[in-house]
Coordinates of C-alpha atoms and ligand atoms in Angstrom, one line a residue:
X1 CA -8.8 29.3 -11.4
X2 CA -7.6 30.1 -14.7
X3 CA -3.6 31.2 -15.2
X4 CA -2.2 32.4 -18.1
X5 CA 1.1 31.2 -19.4
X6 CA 3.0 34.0 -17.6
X7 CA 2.2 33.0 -14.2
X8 CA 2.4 29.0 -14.7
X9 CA 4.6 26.5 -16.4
X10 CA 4.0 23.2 -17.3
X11 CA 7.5 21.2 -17.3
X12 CA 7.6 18.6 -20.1
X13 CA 8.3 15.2 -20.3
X14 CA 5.7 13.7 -23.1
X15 CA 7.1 10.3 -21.8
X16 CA 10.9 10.7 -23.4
X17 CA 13.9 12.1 -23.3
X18 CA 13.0 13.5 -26.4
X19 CA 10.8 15.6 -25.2
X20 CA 13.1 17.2 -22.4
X21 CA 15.2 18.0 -25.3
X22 CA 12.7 20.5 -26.2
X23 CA 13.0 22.0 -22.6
X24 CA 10.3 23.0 -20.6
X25 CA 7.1 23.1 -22.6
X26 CA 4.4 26.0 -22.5
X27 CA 7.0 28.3 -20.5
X28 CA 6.2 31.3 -22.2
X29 CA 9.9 32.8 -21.7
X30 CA 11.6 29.4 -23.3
X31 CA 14.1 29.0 -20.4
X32 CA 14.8 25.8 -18.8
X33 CA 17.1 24.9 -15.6
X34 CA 20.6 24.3 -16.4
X35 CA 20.7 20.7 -14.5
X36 CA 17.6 19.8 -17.4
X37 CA 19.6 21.7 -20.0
X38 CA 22.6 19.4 -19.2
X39 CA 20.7 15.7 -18.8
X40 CA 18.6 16.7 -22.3
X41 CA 21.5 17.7 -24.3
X42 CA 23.4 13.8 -22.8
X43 CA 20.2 12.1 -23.2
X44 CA 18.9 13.8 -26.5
X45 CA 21.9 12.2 -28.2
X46 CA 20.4 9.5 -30.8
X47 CA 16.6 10.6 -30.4
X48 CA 16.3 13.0 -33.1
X49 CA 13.5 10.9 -35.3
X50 CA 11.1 10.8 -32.3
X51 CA 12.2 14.2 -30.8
X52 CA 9.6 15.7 -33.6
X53 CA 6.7 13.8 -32.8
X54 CA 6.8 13.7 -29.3
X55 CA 7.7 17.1 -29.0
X56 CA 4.7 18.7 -31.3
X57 CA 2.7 16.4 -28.7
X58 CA 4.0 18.1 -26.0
X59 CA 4.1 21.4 -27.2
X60 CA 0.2 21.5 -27.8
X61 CA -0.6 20.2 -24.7
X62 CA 1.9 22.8 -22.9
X63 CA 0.5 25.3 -25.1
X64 CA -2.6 25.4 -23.1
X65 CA -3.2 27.8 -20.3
X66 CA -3.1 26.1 -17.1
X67 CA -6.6 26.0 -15.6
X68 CA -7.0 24.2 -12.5
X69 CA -9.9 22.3 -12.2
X70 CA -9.2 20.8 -8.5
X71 CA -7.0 22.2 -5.8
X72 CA -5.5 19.5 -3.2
X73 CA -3.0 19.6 -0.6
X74 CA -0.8 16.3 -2.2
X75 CA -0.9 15.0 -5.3
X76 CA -0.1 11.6 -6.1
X77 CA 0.7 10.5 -9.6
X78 CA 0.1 6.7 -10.3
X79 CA -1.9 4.0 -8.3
X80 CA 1.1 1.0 -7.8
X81 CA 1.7 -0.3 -4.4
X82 CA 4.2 3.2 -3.5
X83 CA 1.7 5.6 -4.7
X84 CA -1.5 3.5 -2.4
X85 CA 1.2 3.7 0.7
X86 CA 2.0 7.5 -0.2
X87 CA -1.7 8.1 0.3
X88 CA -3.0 6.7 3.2
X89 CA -1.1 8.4 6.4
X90 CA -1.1 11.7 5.3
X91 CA -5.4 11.7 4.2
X92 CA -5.5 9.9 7.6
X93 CA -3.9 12.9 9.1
X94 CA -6.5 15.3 7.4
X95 CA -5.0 16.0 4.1
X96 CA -6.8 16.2 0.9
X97 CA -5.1 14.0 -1.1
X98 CA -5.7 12.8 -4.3
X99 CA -4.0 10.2 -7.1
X100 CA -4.2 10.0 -10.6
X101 CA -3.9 7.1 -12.2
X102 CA -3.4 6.2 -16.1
X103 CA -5.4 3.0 -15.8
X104 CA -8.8 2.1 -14.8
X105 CA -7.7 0.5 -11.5
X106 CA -5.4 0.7 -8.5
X107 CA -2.3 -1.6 -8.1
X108 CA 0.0 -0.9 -10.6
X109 CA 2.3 -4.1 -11.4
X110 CA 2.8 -5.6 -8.2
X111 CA -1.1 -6.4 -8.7
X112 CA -0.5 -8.9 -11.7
X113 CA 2.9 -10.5 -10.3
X114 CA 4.4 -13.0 -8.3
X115 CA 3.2 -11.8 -5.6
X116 CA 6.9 -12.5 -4.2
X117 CA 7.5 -10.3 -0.7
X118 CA 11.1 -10.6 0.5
X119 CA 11.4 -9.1 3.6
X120 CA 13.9 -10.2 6.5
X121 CA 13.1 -7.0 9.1
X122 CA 9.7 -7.1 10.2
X123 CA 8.2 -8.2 13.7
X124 CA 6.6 -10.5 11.7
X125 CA 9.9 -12.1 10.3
X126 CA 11.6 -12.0 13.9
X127 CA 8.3 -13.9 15.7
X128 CA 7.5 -16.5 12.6
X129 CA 11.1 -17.1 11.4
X130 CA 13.6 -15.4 13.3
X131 CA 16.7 -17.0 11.8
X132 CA 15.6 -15.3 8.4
X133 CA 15.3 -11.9 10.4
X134 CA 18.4 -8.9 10.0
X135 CA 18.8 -6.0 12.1
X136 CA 19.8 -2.7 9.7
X137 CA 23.3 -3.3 10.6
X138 CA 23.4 -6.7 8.9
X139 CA 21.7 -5.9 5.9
X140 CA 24.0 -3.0 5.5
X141 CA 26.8 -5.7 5.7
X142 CA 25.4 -7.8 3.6
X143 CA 24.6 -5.3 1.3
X144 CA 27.7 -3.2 1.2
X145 CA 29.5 -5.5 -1.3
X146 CA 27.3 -4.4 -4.3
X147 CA 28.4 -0.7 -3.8
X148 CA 31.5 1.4 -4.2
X149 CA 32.5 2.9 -1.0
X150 CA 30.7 5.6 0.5
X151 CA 28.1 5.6 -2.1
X152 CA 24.5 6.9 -1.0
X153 CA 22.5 4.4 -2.5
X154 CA 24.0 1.9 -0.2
X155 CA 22.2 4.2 2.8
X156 CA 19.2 4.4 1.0
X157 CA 18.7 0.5 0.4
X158 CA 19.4 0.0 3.7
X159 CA 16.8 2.8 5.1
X160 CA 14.4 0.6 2.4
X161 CA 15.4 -2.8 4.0
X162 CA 14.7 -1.4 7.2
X163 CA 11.1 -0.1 6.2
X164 CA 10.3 -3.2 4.5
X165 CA 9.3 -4.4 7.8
X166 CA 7.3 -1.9 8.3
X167 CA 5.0 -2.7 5.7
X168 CA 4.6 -6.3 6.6
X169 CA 3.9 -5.6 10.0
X170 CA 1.5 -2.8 9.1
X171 CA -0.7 -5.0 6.9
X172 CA -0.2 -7.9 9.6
X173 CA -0.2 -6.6 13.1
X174 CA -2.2 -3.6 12.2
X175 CA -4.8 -4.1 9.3
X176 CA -5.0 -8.0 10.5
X177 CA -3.6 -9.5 7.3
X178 CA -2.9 -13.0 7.7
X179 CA 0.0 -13.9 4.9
X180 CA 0.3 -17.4 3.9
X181 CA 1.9 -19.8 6.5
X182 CA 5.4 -21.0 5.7
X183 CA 5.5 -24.4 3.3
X184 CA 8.0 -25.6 2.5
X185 CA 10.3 -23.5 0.3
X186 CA 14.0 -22.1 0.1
X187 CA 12.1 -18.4 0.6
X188 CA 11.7 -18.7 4.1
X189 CA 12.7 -14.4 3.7
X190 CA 9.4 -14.6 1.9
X191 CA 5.9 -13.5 2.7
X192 CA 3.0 -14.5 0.1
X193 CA -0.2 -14.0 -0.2
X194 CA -2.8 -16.0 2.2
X195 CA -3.9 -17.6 -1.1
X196 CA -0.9 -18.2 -3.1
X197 CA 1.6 -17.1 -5.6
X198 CA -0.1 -14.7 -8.4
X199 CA -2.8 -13.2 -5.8
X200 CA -1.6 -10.1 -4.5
X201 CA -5.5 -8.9 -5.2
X202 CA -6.5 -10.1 -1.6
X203 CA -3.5 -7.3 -0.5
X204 CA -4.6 -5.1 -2.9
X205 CA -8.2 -4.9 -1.6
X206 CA -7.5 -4.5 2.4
X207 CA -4.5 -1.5 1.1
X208 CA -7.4 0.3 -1.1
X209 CA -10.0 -0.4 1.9
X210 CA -7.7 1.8 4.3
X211 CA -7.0 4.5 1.5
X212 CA -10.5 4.5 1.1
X213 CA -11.2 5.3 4.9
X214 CA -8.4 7.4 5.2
X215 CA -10.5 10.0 2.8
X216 CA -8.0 9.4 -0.2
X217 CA -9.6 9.7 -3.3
X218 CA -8.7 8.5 -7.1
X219 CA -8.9 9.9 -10.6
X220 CA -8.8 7.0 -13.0
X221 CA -8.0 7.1 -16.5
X222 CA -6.3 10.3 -15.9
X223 CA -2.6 10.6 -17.6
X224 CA 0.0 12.5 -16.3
X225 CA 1.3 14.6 -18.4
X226 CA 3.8 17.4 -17.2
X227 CA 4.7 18.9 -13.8
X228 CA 2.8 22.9 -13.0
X229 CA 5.4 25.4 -11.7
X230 CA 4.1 29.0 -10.4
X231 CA 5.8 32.2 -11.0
X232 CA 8.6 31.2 -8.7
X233 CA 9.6 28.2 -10.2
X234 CA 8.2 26.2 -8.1
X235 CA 6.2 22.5 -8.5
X236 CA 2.4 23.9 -7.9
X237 CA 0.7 20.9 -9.9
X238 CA 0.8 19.1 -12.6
X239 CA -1.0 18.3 -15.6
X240 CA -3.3 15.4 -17.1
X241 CA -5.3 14.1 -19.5
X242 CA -8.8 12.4 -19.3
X243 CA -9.7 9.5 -21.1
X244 CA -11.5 11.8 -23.9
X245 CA -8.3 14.0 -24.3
X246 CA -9.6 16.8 -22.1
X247 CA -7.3 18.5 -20.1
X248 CA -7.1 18.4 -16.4
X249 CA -4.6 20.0 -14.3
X250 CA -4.7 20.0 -11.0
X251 CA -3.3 22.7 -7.8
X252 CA -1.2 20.9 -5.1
X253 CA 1.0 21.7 -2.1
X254 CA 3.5 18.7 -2.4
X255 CA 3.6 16.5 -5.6
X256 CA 4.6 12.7 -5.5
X257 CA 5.8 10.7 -9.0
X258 CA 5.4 7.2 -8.3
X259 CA 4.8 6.5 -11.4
X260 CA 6.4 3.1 -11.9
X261 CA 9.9 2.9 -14.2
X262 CA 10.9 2.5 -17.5
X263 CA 10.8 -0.7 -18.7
X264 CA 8.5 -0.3 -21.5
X265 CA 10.8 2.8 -22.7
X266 CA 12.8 0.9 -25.5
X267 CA 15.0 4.1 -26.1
X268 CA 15.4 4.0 -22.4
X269 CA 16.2 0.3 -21.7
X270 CA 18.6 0.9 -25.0
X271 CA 20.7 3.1 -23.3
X272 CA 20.6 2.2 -19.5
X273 CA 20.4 -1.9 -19.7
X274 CA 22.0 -2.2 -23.4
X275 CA 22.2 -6.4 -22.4
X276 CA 18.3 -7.0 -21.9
X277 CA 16.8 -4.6 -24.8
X278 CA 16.5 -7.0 -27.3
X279 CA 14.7 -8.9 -25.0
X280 CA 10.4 -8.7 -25.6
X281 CA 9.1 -7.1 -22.5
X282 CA 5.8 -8.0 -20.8
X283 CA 4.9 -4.5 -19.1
X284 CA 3.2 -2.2 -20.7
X285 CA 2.9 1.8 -20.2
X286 CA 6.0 2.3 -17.8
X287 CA 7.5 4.8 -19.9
X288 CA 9.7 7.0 -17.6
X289 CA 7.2 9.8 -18.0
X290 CA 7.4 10.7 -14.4
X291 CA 11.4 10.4 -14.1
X292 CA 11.7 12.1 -17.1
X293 CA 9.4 15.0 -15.8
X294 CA 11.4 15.3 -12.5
X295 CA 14.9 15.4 -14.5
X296 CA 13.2 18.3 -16.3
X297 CA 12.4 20.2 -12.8
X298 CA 16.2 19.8 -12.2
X299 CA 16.8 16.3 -10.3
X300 CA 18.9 14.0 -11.7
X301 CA 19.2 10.2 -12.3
X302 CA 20.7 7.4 -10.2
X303 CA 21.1 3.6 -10.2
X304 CA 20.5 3.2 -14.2
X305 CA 21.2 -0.2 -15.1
X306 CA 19.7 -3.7 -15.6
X307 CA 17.9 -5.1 -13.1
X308 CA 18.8 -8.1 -10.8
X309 CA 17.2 -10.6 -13.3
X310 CA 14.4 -11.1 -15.9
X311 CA 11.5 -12.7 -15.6
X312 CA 10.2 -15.5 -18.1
X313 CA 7.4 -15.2 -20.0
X314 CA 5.2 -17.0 -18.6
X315 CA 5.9 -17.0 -14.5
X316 CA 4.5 -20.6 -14.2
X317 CA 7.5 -21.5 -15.7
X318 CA 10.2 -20.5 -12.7
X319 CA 7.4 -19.7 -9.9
X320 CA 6.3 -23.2 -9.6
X321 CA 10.1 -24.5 -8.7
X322 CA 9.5 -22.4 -5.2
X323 CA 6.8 -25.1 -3.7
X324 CA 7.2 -27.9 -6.2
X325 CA 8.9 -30.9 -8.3
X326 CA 9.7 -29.2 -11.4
X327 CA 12.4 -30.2 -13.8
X328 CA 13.6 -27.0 -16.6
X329 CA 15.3 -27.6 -19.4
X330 CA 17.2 -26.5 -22.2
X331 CA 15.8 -27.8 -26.2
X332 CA 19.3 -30.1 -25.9
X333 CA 17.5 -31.5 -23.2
X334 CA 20.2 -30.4 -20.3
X335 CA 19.5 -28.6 -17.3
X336 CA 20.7 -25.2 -16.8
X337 CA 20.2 -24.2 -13.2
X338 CA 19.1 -25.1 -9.7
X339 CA 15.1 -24.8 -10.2
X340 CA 14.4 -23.8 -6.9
X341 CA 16.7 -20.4 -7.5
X342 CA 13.4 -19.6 -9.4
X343 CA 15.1 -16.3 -10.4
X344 CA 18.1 -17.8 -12.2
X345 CA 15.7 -19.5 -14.6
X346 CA 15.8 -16.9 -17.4
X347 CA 19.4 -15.6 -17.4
X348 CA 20.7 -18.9 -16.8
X349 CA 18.9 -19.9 -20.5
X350 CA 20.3 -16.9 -21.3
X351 CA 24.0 -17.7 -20.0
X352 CA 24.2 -20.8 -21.4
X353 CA 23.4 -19.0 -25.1
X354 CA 19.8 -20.1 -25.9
X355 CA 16.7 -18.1 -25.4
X356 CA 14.4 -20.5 -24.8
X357 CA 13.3 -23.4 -22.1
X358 CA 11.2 -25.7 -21.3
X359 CA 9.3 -26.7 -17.6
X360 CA 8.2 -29.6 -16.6
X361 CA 6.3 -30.6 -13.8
X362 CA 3.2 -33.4 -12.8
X363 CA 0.0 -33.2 -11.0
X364 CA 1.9 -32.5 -7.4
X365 CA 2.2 -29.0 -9.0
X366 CA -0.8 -29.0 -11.0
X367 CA -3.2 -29.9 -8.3
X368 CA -1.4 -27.6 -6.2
X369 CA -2.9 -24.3 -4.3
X370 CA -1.2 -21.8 -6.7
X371 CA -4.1 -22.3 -8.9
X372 CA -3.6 -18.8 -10.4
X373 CA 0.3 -19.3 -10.6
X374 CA -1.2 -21.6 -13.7
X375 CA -4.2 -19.5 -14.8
X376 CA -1.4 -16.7 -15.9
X377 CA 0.2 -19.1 -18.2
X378 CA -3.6 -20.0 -19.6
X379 CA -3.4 -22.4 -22.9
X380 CA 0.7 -21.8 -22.9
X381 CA 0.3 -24.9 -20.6
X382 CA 0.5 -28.3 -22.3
X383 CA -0.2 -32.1 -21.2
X384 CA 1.2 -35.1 -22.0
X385 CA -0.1 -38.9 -20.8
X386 CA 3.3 -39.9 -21.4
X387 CA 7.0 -39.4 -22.5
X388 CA 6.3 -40.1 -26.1
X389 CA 3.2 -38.1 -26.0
X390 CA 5.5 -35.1 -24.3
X391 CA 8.1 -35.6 -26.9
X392 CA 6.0 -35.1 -29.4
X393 CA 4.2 -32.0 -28.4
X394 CA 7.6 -30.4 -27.3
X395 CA 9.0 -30.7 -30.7
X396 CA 12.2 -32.3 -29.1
X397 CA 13.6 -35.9 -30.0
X398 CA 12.3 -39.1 -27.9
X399 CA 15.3 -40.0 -26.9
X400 CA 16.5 -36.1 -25.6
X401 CA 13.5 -36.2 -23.6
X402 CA 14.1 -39.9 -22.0
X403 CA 17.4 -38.6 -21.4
X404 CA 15.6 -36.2 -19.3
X405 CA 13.8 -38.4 -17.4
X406 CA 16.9 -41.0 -17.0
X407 CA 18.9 -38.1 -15.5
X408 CA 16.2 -37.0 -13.3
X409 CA 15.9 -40.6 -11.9
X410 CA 19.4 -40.4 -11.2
X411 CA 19.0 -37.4 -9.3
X412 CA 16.4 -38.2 -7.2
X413 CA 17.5 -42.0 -5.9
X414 CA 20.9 -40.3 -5.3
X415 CA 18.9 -37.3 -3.4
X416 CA 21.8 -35.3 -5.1
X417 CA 22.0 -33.2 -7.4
X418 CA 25.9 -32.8 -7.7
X419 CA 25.6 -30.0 -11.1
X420 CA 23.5 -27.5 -9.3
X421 CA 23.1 -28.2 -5.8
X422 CA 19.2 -28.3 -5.7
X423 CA 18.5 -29.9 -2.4
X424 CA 15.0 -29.6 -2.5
X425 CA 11.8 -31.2 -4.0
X426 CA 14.0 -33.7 -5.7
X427 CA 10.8 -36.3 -6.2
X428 CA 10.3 -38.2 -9.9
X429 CA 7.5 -36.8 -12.1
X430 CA 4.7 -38.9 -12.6
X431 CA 2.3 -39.1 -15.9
X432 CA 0.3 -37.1 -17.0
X433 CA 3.0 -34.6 -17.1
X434 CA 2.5 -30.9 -18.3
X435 CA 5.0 -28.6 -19.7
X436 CA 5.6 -24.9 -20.7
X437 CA 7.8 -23.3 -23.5
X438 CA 9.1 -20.2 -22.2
X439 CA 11.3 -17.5 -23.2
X440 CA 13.3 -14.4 -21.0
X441 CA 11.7 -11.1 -21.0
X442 CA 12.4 -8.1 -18.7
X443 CA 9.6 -7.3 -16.7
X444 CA 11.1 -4.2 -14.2
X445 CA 14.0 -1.5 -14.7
X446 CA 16.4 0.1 -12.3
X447 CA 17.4 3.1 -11.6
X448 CA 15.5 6.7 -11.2
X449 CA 15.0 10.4 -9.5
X450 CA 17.8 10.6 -7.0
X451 CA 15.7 11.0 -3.9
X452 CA 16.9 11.7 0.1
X453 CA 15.5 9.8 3.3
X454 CA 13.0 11.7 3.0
X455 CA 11.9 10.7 -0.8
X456 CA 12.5 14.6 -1.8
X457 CA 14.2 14.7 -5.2
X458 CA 17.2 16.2 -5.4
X459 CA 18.7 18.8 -7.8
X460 CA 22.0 18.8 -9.6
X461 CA 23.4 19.2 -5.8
X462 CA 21.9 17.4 -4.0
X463 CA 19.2 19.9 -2.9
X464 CA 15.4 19.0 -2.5
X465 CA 13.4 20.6 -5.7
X466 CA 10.6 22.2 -3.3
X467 CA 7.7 20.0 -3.0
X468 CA 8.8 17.3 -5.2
X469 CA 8.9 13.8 -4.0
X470 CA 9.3 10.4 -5.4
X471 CA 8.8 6.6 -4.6
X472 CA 8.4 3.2 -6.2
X473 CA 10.4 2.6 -9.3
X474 CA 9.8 6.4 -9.6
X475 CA 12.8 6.4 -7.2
X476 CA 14.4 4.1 -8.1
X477 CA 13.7 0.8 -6.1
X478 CA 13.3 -2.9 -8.1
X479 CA 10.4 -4.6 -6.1
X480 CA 7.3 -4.7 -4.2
X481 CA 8.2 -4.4 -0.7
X482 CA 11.0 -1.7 -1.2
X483 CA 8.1 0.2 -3.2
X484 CA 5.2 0.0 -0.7
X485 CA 8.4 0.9 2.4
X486 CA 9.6 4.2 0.3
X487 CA 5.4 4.8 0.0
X488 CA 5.3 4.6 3.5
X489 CA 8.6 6.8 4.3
X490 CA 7.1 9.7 2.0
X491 CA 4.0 9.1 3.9
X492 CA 5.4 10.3 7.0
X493 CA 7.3 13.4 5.2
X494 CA 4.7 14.6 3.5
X495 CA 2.6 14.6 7.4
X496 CA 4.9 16.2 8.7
X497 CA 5.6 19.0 5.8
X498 CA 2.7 19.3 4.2
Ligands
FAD501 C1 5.1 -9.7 -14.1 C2 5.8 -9.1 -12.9 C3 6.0 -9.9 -11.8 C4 6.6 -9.3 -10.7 N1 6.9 -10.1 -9.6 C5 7.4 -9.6 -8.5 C6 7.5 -10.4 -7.3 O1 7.1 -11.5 -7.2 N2 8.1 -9.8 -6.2 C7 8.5 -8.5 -6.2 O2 9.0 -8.0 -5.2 N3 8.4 -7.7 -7.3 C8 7.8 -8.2 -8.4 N4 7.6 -7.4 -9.5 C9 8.0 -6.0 -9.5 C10 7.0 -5.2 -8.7 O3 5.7 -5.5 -9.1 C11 7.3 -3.7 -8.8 O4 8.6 -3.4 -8.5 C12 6.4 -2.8 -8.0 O5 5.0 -3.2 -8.2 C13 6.6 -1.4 -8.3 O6 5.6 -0.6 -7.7 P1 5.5 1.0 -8.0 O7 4.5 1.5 -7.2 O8 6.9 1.6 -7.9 O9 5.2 1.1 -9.5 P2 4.0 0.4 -10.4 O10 3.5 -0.8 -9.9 O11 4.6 0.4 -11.8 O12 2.9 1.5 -10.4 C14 2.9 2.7 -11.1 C15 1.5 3.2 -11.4 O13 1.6 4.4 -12.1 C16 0.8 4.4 -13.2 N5 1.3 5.3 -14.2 C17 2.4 5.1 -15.0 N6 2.6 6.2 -15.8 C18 1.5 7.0 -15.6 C19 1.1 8.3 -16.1 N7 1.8 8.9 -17.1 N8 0.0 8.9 -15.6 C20 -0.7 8.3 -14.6 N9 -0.4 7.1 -14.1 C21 0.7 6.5 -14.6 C22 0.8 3.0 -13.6 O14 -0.4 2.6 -14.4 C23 0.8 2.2 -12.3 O15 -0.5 2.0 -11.8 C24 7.0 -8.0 -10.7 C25 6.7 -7.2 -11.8 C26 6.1 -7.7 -12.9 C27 5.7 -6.9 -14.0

């Protein structure tokens, strides 16, 4: 199937905004859509030194004639936790139904992380822990504060919220996935793993088991490059590269970017979260290139901004308060925050002007079942036989770290901790103790293609861009269970369009 540059266009992205400056790239005629022409001309402002290079990039590779090599019905771009969900209802159904993936392996970042599943509106929540479960109409009242009135996004987290539970109940009631019993823990919204925090590989397996039966097939190490329209104008494909460089585009009824977000896009993170891009980031090849090739087909952006909070470093070192005694903090040798509000860890260093802290914790923790909660952190993780021996390694002054230890005494014969409220796990630490020096990175972005119930993208007015979809970060959404529930919700569009 070989088309010349007359009857197809490849729509460019080249993985910045740069690159939508230059319009869309191999369209013989030059023209672009006047919703890209507006977003490149706002976001081409400051990018002028890597406009040239990633344009001649782009240019070559949209030079080349489009010559389909496969033909499916839906084509998936990226294997994260949105793009597996995406894939299995609709190959079920009978579609052909293919994903490409940049890396050599499915499961994106939810894979590597926490392995943290918030979810208060599945089955599962209402039979195991029914005071943590909410119907849609709370969560859209609990919700409703963090949006101006009448604002979509508000709709569309809630539609999320509400699919949530459809994703722990499918992996639990329906694929048998037994998620780890409740311990104790102020997550009781939280499902984990069956074998603890950092092992999201046991889920990982079971989702790529049923993709597999479904008759869903991959194409690792196989890059996405830039959206295929036909002579219409309208999304036919899109366009890769192999691991060798070769070329590989690819024919397909509906197209789905759920390609992750842009958190390793500096220029990005520079001008949507200004506050966290000086910060080092720990997630590599999220680039935007899949947003930035649906702005160029004409859909627009929404919910740019920083994220709920950053991650540290190493995740040991705010993790570990969720199920243990663990004491954080600062080189002055105060505490910061309530260590069981694992998320506050890192902006709370932040708030209170330093950029680094330190975690402390004993062999409750250490001998613990989050074995590869620790193994992330690998030789970061230090011991000490005692408080002198910890001083020393953490650099600080003997008597800071005393002063540590004297205030945690405090704490825990009180059973109060009257600065931050931590009501849990208030136990002394006992020698040997171990310790990790962490910093605040980001680790996830916000923000996306503006995308309906349906996970179409919409145009300039709100339209659906004909068979364009989006899901994951690609969309928009900030964690793992809103990603695999907006998988799922452009699973069941794409059955019934497709
Ligand atoms: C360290 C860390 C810890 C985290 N911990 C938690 C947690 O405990 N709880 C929680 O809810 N969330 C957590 N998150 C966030 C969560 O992992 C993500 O929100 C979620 O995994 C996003 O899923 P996704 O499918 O949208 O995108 P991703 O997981 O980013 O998947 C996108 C896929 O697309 C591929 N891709 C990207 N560009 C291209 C391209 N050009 N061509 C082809 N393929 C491409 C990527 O390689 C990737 O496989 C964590 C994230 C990190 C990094």
């Amino acid at each position: 199937m070989k088309m010349d540059r007359r009857q197809f266009c490849a729509l460019g992205t080249a993985g910045a905004f740069a690159a939508i400056a230059g319009g869309m790239l191999g369209c013989s005629s030059g023209e672009k859509t006047p919703a890209a022409d507006d977003k490149a001309a706002d976001a081409a402002a400051n990018t002028q030194a890597d406009a040239a290079s990633a344009k001649a990039a782009a240019m070559a590779m949209g030079d080349a004639d489009v010559n389909f090599a496969q033909e499916v019905d839906i084509l998936i771009v990226g294997a994260g936790i949105s793009g597996m969900f995406a894939a299995i209802d609709p190959a079920a159904a009978g579609k052909n139904v293919l994903i490409c993936e940049q890396n050599g392996t499915f499961g994106g970042d939810a894979i590597y992380s926490a392995a943290c599943q918030m979810c208060s509106t599945a089955k599962l929540t209402q039979e195991e822990r029914p005071e943590k479960y909410s119907t849609p109409e709370e969560i859209r009242e609990k919700f409703a504060p963090y949006y101006e009135e009448g604002d979509p996004a508000l709709d569309f987290t809630v539609l999320l919220q509400t699919w949530s539970g459809k994703f722990i109940d499918r992996m639990h009631y329906d694929w048998g996935y037994e998620f780890q019993p409740l311990r104790e823990s102020p997550y009781h919204q939280a499902f984990f793993p069956k074998d603890g925090l950092c092992t999201m590989n046991s889920e990982f397996q079971l989702i790529n088991q049923k993709l597999e039966e479904a008759g869903a097939k991959y194409s690792f190490e196989t890059t996405f490059k830039t959206l295929i329209t036909d002579e219409n104008g309208e999304i036919c494909g899109a366009r890769f590269t192999k691991k060798d460089g070769s070329i590989f585009d690819v024919k397909a009824k509906a197209v789905v970017l759920a390609a992750g977000g842009y958190v390793s896009n500096q220029e990005w993170m520079t001008r949507y979260a200004p506050e966290y891009a000086d910060l080092g980031n720990i997630v590599s090849g999220r680039k935007g290139d899949a947003i930035a090739a649906g702005l160029a087909a004409g859909g627009q952006l929404w919910k740019m901004g920083p994220t709920s909070n950053l991650n540290p470093r190493y995740e040991a070192g705010h993790m570990l308060g969720t199920f243990y005694p663990i004491i954080c903090v600062l080189p002055n040798g105060k505490r910061f925050y309530c260590e069981t509000a694992v998320h506050n860890a890192a902006t709370g260093a932040i708030a209170a002007g330093y950029h680094e802290w330190y975690t402390i914790w004993d062999n409750v923790a250490q001998n613990g079942q989050d074995q590869e909660l620790l193994k992330h952190a690998g030789e970061a993780i230090q011991s000490a036989d005692s408080v002198d021996e910890l001083a020393e390694k953490m650099g600080l002054h003997i008597e800071t770290v005393q002063g540590i230890f004297d205030n945690w005494h405090d704490i825990c014969e009180a059973q109060e901790d009257a600065e931050f409220g931590r009501t849990l796990f208030l136990q002394e630490l006992q020698p040997p103790f171990y310790f990790i020096r962490n910093v605040p990175v980001r680790y996830k972005s916000l923000g996306g293609l503006k995308v309906d119930e349906q996970m179409h993208v919409l145009d300039a007015n709100d339209q659906p861009i004909k068979n364009l979809y989006a899901a994951g970060c690609t969309a928009g959404t900030e964690d793992i269970v809103p990603a695999a529930a907006s998988g799922l919700i452009v699973a069941e569009t794409l059955v019934a369009e497709v």
